[in-house]
Coordinates of C-alpha atoms and ligand atoms in Angstrom, one line a residue:
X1 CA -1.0 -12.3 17.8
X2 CA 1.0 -13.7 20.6
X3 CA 4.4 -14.3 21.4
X4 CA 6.6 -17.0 23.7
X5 CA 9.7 -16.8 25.1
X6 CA 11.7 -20.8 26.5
X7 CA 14.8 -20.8 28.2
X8 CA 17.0 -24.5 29.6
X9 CA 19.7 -23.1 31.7
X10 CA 22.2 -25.2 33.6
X11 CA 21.8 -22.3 36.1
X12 CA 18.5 -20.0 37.5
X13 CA 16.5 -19.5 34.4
X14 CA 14.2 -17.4 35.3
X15 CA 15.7 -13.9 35.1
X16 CA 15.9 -14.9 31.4
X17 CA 12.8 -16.1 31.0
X18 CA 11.2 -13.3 32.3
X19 CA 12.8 -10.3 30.0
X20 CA 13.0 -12.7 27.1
X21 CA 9.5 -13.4 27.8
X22 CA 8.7 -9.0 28.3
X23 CA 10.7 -8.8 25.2
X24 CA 7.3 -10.2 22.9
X25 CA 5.1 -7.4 24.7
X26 CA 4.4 -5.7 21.2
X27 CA 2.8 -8.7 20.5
X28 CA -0.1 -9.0 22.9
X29 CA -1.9 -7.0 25.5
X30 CA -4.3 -8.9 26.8
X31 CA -2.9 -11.6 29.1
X32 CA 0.7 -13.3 30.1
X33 CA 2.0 -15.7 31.8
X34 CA 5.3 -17.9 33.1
X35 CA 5.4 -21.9 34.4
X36 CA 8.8 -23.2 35.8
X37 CA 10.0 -26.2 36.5
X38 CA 11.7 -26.2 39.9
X39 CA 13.0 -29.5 39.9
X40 CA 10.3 -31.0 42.3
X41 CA 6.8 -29.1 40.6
X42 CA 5.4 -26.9 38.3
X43 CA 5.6 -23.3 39.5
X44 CA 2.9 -21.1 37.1
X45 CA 1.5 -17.5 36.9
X46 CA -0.9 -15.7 35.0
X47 CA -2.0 -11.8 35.0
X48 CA -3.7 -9.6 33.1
X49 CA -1.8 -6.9 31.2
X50 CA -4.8 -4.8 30.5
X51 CA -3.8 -2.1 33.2
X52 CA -0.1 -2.3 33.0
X53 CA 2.7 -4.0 32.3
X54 CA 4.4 -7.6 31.7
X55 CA 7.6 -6.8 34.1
X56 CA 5.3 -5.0 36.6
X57 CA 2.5 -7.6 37.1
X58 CA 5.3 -10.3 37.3
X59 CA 8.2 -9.4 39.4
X60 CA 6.5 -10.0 42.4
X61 CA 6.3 -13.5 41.2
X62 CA 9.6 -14.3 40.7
X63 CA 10.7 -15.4 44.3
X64 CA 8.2 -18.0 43.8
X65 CA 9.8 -19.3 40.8
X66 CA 13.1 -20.4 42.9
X67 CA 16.1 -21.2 40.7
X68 CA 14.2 -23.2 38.2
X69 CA 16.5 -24.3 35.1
X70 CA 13.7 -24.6 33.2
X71 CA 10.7 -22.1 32.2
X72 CA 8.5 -20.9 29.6
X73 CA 6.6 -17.5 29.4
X74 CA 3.6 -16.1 27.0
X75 CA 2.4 -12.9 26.4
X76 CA -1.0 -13.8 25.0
X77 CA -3.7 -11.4 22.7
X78 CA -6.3 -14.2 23.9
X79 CA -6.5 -17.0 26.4
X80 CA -5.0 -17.4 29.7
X81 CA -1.4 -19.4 29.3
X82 CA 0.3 -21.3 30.1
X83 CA -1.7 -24.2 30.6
X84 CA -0.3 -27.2 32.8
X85 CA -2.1 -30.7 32.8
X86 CA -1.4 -34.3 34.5
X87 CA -1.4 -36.9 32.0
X88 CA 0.0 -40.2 31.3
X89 CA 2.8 -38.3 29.6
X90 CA 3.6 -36.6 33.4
X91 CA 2.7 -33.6 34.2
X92 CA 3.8 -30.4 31.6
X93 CA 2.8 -26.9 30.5
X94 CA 2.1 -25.7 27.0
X95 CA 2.3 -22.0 25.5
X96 CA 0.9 -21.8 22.2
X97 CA 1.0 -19.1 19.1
X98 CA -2.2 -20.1 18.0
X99 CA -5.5 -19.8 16.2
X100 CA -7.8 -23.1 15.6
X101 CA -10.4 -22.4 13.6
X102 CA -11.7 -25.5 13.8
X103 CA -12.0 -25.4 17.8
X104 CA -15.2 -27.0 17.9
X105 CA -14.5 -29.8 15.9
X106 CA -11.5 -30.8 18.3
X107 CA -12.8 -30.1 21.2
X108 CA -16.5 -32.4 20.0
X109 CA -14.0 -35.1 18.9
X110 CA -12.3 -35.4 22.5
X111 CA -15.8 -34.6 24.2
X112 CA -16.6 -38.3 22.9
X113 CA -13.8 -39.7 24.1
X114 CA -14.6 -38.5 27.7
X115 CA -11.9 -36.2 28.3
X116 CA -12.8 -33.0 30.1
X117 CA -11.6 -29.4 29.9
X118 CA -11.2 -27.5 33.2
X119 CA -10.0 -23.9 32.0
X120 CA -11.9 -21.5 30.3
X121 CA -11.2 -18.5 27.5
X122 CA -13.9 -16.3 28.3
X123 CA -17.0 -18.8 28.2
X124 CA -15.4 -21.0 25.5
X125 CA -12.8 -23.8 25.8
X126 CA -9.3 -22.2 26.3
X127 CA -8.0 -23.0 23.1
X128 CA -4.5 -24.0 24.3
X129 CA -6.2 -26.4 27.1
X130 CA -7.2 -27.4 23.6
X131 CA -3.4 -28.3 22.2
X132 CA -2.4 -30.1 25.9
X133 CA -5.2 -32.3 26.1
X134 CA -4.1 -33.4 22.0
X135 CA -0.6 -33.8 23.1
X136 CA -2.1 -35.9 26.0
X137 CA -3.7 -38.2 23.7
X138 CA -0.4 -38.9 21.9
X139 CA 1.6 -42.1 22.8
X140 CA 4.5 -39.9 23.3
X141 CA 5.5 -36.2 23.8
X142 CA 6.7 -36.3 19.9
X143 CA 3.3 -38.6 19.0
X144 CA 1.0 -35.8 21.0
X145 CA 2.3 -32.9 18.8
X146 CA 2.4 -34.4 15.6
X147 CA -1.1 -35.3 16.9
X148 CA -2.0 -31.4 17.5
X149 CA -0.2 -30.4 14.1
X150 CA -2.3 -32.6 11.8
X151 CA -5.2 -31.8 13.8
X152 CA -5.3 -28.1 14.2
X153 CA -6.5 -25.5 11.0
X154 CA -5.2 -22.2 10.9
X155 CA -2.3 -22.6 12.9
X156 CA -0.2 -23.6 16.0
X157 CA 3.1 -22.8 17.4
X158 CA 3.9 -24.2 20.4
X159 CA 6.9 -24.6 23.5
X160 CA 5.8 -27.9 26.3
X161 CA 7.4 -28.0 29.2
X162 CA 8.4 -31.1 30.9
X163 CA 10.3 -31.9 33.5
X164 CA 13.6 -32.6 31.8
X165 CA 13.2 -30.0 28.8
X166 CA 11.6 -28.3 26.4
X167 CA 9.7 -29.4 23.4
X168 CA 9.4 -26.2 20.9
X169 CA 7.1 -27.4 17.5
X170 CA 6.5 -24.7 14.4
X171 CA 3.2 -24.3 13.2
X172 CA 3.2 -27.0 10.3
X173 CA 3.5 -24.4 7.4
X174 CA 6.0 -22.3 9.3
X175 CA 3.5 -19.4 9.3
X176 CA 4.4 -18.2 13.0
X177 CA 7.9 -18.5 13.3
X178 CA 10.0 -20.2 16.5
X179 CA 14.0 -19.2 16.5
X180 CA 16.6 -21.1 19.0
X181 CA 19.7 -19.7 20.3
X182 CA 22.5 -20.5 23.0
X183 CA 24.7 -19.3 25.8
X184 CA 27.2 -21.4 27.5
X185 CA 24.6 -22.3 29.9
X186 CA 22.0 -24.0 27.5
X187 CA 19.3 -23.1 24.8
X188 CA 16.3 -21.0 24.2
X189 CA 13.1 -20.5 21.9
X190 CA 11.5 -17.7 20.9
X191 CA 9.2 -16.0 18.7
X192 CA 10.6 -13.0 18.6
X193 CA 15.1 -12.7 17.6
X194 CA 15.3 -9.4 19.1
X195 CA 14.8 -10.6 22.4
X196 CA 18.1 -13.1 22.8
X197 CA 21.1 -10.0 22.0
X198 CA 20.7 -8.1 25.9
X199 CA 20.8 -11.6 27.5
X200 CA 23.9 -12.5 25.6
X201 CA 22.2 -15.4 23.1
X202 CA 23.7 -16.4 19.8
X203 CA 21.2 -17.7 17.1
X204 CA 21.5 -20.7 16.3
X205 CA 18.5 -21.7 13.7
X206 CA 14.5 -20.8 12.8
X207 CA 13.2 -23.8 12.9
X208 CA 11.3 -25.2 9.7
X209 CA 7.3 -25.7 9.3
X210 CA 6.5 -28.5 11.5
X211 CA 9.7 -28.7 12.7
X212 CA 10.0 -30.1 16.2
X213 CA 13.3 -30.0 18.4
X214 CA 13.9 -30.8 22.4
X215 CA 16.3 -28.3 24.9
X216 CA 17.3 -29.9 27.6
X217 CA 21.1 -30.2 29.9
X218 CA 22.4 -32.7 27.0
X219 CA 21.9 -29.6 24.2
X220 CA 19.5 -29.4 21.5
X221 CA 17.6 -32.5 19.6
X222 CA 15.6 -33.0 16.4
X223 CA 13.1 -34.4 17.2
X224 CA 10.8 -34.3 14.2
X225 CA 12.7 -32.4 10.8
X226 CA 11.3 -29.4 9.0
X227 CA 8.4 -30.1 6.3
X228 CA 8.9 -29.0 3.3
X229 CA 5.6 -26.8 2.4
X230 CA 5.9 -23.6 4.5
X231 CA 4.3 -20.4 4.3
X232 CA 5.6 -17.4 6.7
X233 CA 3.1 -14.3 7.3
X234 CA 4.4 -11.8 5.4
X235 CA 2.9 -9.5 8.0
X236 CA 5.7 -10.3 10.2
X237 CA 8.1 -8.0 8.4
X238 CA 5.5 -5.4 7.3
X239 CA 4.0 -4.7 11.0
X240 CA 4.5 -7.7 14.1
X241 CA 8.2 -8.2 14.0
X242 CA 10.4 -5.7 16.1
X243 CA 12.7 -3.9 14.2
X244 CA 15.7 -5.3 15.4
X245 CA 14.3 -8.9 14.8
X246 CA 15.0 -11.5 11.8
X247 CA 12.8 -13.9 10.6
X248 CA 14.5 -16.6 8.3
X249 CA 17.8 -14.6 8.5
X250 CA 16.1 -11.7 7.2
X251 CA 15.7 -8.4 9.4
X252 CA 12.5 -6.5 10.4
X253 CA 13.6 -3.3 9.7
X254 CA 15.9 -3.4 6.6
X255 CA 12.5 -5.5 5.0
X256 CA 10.6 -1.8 5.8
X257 CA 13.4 0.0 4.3
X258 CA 13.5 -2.3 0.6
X259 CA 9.4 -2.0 1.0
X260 CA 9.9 2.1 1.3
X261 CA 12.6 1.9 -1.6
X262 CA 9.9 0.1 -3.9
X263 CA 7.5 2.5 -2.9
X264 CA 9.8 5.6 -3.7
X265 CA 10.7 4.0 -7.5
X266 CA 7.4 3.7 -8.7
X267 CA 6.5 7.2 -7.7
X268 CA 10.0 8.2 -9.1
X269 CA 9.0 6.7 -12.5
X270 CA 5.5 8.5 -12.0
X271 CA 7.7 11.9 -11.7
X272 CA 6.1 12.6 -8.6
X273 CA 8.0 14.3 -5.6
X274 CA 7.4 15.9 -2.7
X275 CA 8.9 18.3 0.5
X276 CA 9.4 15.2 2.7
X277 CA 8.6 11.6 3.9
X278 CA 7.2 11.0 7.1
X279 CA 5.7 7.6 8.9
X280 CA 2.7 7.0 10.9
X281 CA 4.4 6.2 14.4
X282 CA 5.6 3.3 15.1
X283 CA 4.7 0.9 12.2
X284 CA 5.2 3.6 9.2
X285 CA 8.8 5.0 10.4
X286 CA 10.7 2.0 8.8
X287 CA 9.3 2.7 5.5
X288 CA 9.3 5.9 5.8
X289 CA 13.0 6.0 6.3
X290 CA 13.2 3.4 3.3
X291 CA 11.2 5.9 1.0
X292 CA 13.0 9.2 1.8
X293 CA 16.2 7.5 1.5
X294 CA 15.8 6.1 -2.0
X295 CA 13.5 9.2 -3.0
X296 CA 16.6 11.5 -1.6
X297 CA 13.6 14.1 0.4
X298 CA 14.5 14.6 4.0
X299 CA 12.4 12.3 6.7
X300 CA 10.5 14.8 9.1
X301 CA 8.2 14.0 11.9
X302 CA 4.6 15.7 11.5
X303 CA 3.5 13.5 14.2
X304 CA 4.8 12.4 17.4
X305 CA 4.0 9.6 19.2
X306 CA 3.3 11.3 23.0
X307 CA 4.4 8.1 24.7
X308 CA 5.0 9.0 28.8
X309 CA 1.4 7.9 29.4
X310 CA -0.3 6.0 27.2
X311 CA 1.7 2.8 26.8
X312 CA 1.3 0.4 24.4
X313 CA -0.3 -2.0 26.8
X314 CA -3.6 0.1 27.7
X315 CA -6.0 -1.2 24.7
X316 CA -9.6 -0.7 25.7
X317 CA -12.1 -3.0 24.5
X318 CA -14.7 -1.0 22.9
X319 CA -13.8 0.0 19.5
X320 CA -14.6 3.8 19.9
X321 CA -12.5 4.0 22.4
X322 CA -9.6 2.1 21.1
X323 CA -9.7 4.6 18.1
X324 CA -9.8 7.7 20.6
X325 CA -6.9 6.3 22.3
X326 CA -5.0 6.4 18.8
X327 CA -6.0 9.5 18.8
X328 CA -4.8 11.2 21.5
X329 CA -1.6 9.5 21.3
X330 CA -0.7 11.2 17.9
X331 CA 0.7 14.7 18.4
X332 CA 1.0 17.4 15.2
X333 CA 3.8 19.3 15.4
X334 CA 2.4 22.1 13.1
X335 CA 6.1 23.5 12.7
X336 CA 6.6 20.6 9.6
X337 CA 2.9 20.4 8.2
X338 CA 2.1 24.1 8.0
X339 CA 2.3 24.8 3.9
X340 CA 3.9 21.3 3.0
X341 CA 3.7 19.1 0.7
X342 CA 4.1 15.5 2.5
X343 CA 4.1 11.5 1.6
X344 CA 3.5 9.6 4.7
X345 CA 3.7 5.7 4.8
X346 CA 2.1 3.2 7.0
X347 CA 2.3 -1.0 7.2
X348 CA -1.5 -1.0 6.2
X349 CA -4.7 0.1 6.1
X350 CA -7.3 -1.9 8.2
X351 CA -10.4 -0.1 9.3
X352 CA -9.5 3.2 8.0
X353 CA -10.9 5.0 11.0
X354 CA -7.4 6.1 12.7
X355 CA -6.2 7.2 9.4
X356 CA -8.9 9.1 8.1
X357 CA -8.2 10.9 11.7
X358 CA -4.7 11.6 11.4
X359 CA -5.4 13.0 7.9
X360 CA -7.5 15.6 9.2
X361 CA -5.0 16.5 11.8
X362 CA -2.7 17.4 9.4
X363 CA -4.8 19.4 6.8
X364 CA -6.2 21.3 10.2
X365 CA -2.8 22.5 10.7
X366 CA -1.9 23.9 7.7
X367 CA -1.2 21.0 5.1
X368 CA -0.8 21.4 1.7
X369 CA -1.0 18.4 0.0
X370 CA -1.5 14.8 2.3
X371 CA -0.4 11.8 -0.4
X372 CA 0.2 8.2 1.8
X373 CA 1.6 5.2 0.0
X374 CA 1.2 2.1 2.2
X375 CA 3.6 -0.8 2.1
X376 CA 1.8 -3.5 1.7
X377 CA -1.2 -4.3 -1.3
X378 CA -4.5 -3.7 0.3
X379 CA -6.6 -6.3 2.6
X380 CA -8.7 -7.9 1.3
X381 CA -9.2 -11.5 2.6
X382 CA -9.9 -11.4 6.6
X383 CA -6.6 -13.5 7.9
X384 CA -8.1 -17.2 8.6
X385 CA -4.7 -18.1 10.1
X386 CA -3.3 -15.4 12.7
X387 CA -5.3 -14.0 15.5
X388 CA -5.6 -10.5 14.2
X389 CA -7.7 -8.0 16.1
X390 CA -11.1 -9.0 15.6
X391 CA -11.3 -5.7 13.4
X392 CA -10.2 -8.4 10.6
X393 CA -13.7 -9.6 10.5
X394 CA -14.8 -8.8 6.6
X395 CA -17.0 -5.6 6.6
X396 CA -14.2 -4.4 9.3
X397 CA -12.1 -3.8 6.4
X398 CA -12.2 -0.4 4.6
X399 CA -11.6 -2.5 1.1
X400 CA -14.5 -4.9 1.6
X401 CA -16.5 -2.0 2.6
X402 CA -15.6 -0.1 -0.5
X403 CA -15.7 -3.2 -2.7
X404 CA -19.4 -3.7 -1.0
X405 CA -20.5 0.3 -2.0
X406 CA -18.7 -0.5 -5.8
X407 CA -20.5 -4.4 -6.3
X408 CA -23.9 -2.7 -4.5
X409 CA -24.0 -6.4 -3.2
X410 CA -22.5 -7.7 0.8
X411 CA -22.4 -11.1 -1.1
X412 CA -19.3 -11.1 -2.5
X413 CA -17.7 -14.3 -4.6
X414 CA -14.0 -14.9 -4.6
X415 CA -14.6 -14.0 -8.6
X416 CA -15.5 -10.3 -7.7
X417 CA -12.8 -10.0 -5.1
X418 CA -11.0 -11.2 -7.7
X419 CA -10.7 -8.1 -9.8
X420 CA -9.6 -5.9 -6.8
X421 CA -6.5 -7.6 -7.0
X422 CA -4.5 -6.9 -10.1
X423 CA -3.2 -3.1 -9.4
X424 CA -3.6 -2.7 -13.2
X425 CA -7.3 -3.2 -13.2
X426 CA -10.3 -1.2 -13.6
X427 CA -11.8 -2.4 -10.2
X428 CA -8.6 -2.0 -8.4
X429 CA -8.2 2.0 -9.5
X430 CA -11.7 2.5 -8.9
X431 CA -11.4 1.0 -5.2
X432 CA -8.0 2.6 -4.0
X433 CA -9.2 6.1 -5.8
X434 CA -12.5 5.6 -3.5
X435 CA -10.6 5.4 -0.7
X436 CA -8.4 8.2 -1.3
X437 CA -11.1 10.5 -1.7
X438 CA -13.2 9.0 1.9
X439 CA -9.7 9.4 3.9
X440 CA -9.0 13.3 1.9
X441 CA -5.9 12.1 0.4
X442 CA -4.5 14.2 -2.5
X443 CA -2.6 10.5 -3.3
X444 CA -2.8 7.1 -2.0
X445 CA -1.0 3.9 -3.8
X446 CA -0.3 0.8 -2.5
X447 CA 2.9 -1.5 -2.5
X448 CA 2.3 -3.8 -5.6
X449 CA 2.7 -7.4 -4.3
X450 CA 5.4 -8.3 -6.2
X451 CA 7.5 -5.8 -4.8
X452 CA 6.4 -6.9 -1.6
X453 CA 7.9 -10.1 -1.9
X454 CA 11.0 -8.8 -3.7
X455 CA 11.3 -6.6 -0.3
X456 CA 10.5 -9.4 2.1
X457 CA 13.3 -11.9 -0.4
X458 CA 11.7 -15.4 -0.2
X459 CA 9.9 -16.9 -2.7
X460 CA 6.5 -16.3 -3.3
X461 CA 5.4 -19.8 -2.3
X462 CA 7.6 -19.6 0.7
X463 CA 5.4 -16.7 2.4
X464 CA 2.0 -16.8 3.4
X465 CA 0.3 -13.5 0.7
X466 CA -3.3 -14.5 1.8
X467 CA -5.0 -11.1 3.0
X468 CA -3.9 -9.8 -0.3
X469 CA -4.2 -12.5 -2.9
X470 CA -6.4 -15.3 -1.1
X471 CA -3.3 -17.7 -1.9
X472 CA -2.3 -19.8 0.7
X473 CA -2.9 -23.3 2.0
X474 CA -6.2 -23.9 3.1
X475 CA -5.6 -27.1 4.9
Ligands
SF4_1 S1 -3.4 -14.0 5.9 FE1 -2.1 -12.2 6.1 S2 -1.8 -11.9 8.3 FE2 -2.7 -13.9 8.1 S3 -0.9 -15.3 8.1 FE3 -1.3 -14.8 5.9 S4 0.0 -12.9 5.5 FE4 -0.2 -13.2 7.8

C-alpha cells in the first residue's frame, strides 16, 4: 500500500505537510518522500525508511523547504516519489497510490511516441514516472489525468502539484480513497482521516471514484465530478485504515468492533464460549474488543507487542526473516494463557506462517484450548488492484495452498475456487477444517461475507470483495 498527504496553506505549509504526511507511516516502509513549491521552484526529497523513520530521515530537510504554501508528501511500499517533470503543462510533481498492472503496455505505447523515462523503480520504469508522463500527454492538467484514469488497470490515486495548486484525482472506482479537509488557512488531501484532527483540520468530503478537485488560495474546485461505479477495498476497514480513521464517513475502528460482534453471534448461536477474547497485536485488538464485548467474556492480553525496539518501519526483505521479526516482537505473558481456554481474532490469514507461530507460543505456555475466528472470509483471489506484499502472489496464500493439497492439481479454474467460497459448502469446511488442524487450532471460523459487509455498511456493490469472492471490476 502507500499513502499521501497535500496541504495549500495561505501560510508555511510544510510543518503540515510533513506530520500529515508521517501520519500514513502504517502504510508503507519502504520509501518517502516531500516536493514543495516555494514560489520560484520545486523543492523535493526522497529517503529510504528501511532503517528508520519518516520524521527522522526528513527533518533535516525541512530548512530547505523554506515557507512553501504548497507541498505534497508520500510514504511509498514501492517506487521512489514524488516524481517532478517539465512538460508543456510547466513543471509539477505527482504522488500516486498506485498499482498498474498493465505497466508495460503504457509504458510500450509512450516508448512509440518518443517520450523517455529518466527514473527508475528498481530496474523497471518507476511506475509513477509512469502517471506524470500520461498527464504530460494531456492537453490540460484535467485532460492529462482523465488520460491516466482511462489508461491505467488496477488502480491510481493520485495528488499533482503545480505551481498554483493542487490537483488530487480518486482512483476511477474509488478503490483507494482521497479525503479533503480545511483550516482557515486553506485545504488538504489525504489518504488517511486520522491524520488532519492534531493539525486542527475539519473534513470536508471523500471524494468519489474518479472524482477530481483543485486546492489552491481561491478554495477548493471540482474539477471533474464523482463517477458513479465505485468499489472501495474492504481491506481498508479490516486491516490498512488507522483506527481513528473514516473512510466514507464510516470509522476504522467501530467497523472492527461490528466485524468482532458478528463474529461473537454466530458462535453465540453455536453455544460456544470461552474464558476470554484476545487480538493478535495490532490488527486483531479492534475485533477482539468487538467480540468480547458482544460475547460479554473479558478481553485479556496473551501477547504483547514488545514495541521499544522493533518499530514498525524495520521490515527486512527476505521472507524468513520478516517472519522471525514477527516473531520476536510477540511476547507471551504466560500469566493469562496458562490453563485457559481462549478465542483470539486477527484481520486475516495470509501466509499462515506468523500464525501457526504464535499458536505454538501459546500452547508452550500452558494453553488449554487455542480457537481463532478471523474477521474477514478467507483469501482467496491474490488482490490484482492494491499493492499487497508480494506474499499475495497465489501459492503465497495458505488457502490456495490448501485448495492445491484438496484439488491434487496447481491448475486451478475459477469453477473450483469456486466452491471454497460458499461457507456452507462441502469444499469450504473441508479447507478451513484443514487449516485449523496445520496451524493446531482447537477452532477456527471465518467472518461470513455478508456479515462483513453488514459490518463495513455500504452496499455490496459499493465495496471492492475481490480477494474473497473474485467480484469486482476487472476493467
Ligand atoms: S482485492 Fe481485496 S485487497 Fe484488493 S482492493 Fe479488493 S478488497 Fe482490497
Amino acid at each position: 500500500m502507500s499513502g499521501f498527504f497535500g496541504c495549500v496553506s495561505r501560510h508555511s505549509a510544510v510543518a503540515d505537510v510533513f506530520y500529515g504526511t508521517d501520519y500514513h507511516s502504517h502504510l508503507g516502509t519502504k520509501r518517502a518522500g516531500m516536493a514543495f513549491f516555494d514560489g520560484e521552484k520545486f523543492v523535493r526529497s526522497i529517503h529510504s525508511l528501511e532503517n528508520g523513520y519518516f520524521r527522522n530521515k526528513f527533518e533535516g530537510d525541512l530548512d530547505r523547504f523554506g515557507e512553501s504554501k504548497l507541498g505534497i508528501g508520500v510514504i511509498s511500499d514501492n517506487e521512489s516519489q514524488p516524481v517532478t517533470v517539465t512538460s508543456h503543462l510547466g513543471r509539477f510533481s505527482v504522488v500516486t497510490v498506485a498499482r498498474i498492472d498493465n505497466l508495460e503496455e503504457i509504458t510500450s505505447e509512450l516508448l512509440a511516441k518518443n517520450v523517455h523515462f529518466a527514473e527508475l523503480s528498481g530496474s523497471e520504469i518507476n511506475p509513477t514516472e509512469a502517471v506524470a508522463i500520461l498527464i504530460s500527454n494531456g492537453k490540460s492538467f484535467k485532460d492529462g489525468i482523465e488520460l491516466a484514469q482511462s489508461k491505467i488497470k488496477g488502480s491510481c490515486s493520485m495528488l499533482v502539484l503545480t505551481d498554483s495548486g493542487i490537483y488530487a484525482a480518486r482512483d476511477r472506482f474509488g478503490r483507494t480513497p482521497i479525503i479533503i479537509a480545511k483550516d482557515d488557512k486553506g485545504y488538504v488531501a489525504a489518504s488517511e482521516s486520522s491524520s488532519f484532527s492534531n493539525l486542527g483540520y475539519s473534513y470536508v468530503k471523500d471524494l468519489g471514484a474518479g472524482e477530481i478537485v483543485f486546492m489552491s488560495s481561491d478554495g477548493l474546485r471540482e474539477v471533474k465530478a464523482a463517477g458513479n461505479r465505485k468499489q472501495v477495498c474492504s481491506f481498508l476497514w479490516v486491516y490498512y485504515g488507522y483506527p481513528s480513521g473514516y473512510y466514507e464517513g464510516i470509522n476504522v475502528e467501530n467497523t472492527r468492533y461490528r466485524c468482532g460482534a458478528a463474529l461473537a453471534a454466530r458462535d453465540k448461536a453455536d453455544g460456544m464460549t470461552f474464558d476470554f477474547a484476545g487480538g493478535i497485536p495490532d490488527s486483531g485488538v479492534g475485533h477482539a474488543i468487538g467480540y468480547s464485548n458482544a460475547m460479554g467474556i473479558p478481553y485479556r492480553r496473551p501477547f504483547v507487542k514488545y514495541t521499544p525496539t522493533w518499530p514498525r518501519s524495520f521490515m527486512p526483505q527476505n521472507q524468513n526473516m520478516r517472519d522471525l521479526v514477527a516473531k520476536m516482537k510477540l511476547l507471551p505473558n504466560k500469566e493469562f494463557t496458562t490453563g485457559q481456554n481462549m478465542v483470539l481474532l486477527d484481520d486475516s490469514i495470509v501466509r499462515g506462517t506468523q500464525l501457526k507461530d504464535n499458536v505454538v507460543k501459546l500452547l508452550e505456555t500452558g494453553a488449554k484450548e487455542v480457537h481463532m475466528r478471523i474477521a474477514c472470509p478467507p483469501l482467496i483471489f491474490p488482490c490484482v488492484f492494491l499493492n499487497f506484499s508480494t506474499s499475495r502472489s497465489t501459492f503465497d496464500l495458505f488457502t490456495r495452498r490448501v485448495i492445491r493439497d484438496i484439488e491434487g492439481t496447481d491448475k486451478l479454474t475459477n469453477e473450483m475456487l469456486a466452491a471454497y467460497i460458499d461457507p456452507n459448502g462441502e469444499k469450504y469446511q473441508e479447507m478451513v477444517s484443514i487449516m485449523a488442524k496445520h496451524l493446531q487450532l482447537d477452532s477456527l471460523k471465518f467472518q461470513h461475507l455478508e456479515d462483513i459487509v453488514a459490518a463495513i455498511g455500504l452496499p455490496k456493490e459499493q465495496l471492492c470483495t475481490h480477494c474473497w469472492d473474485n467480484s469486482s471490476y476487472m476493467e
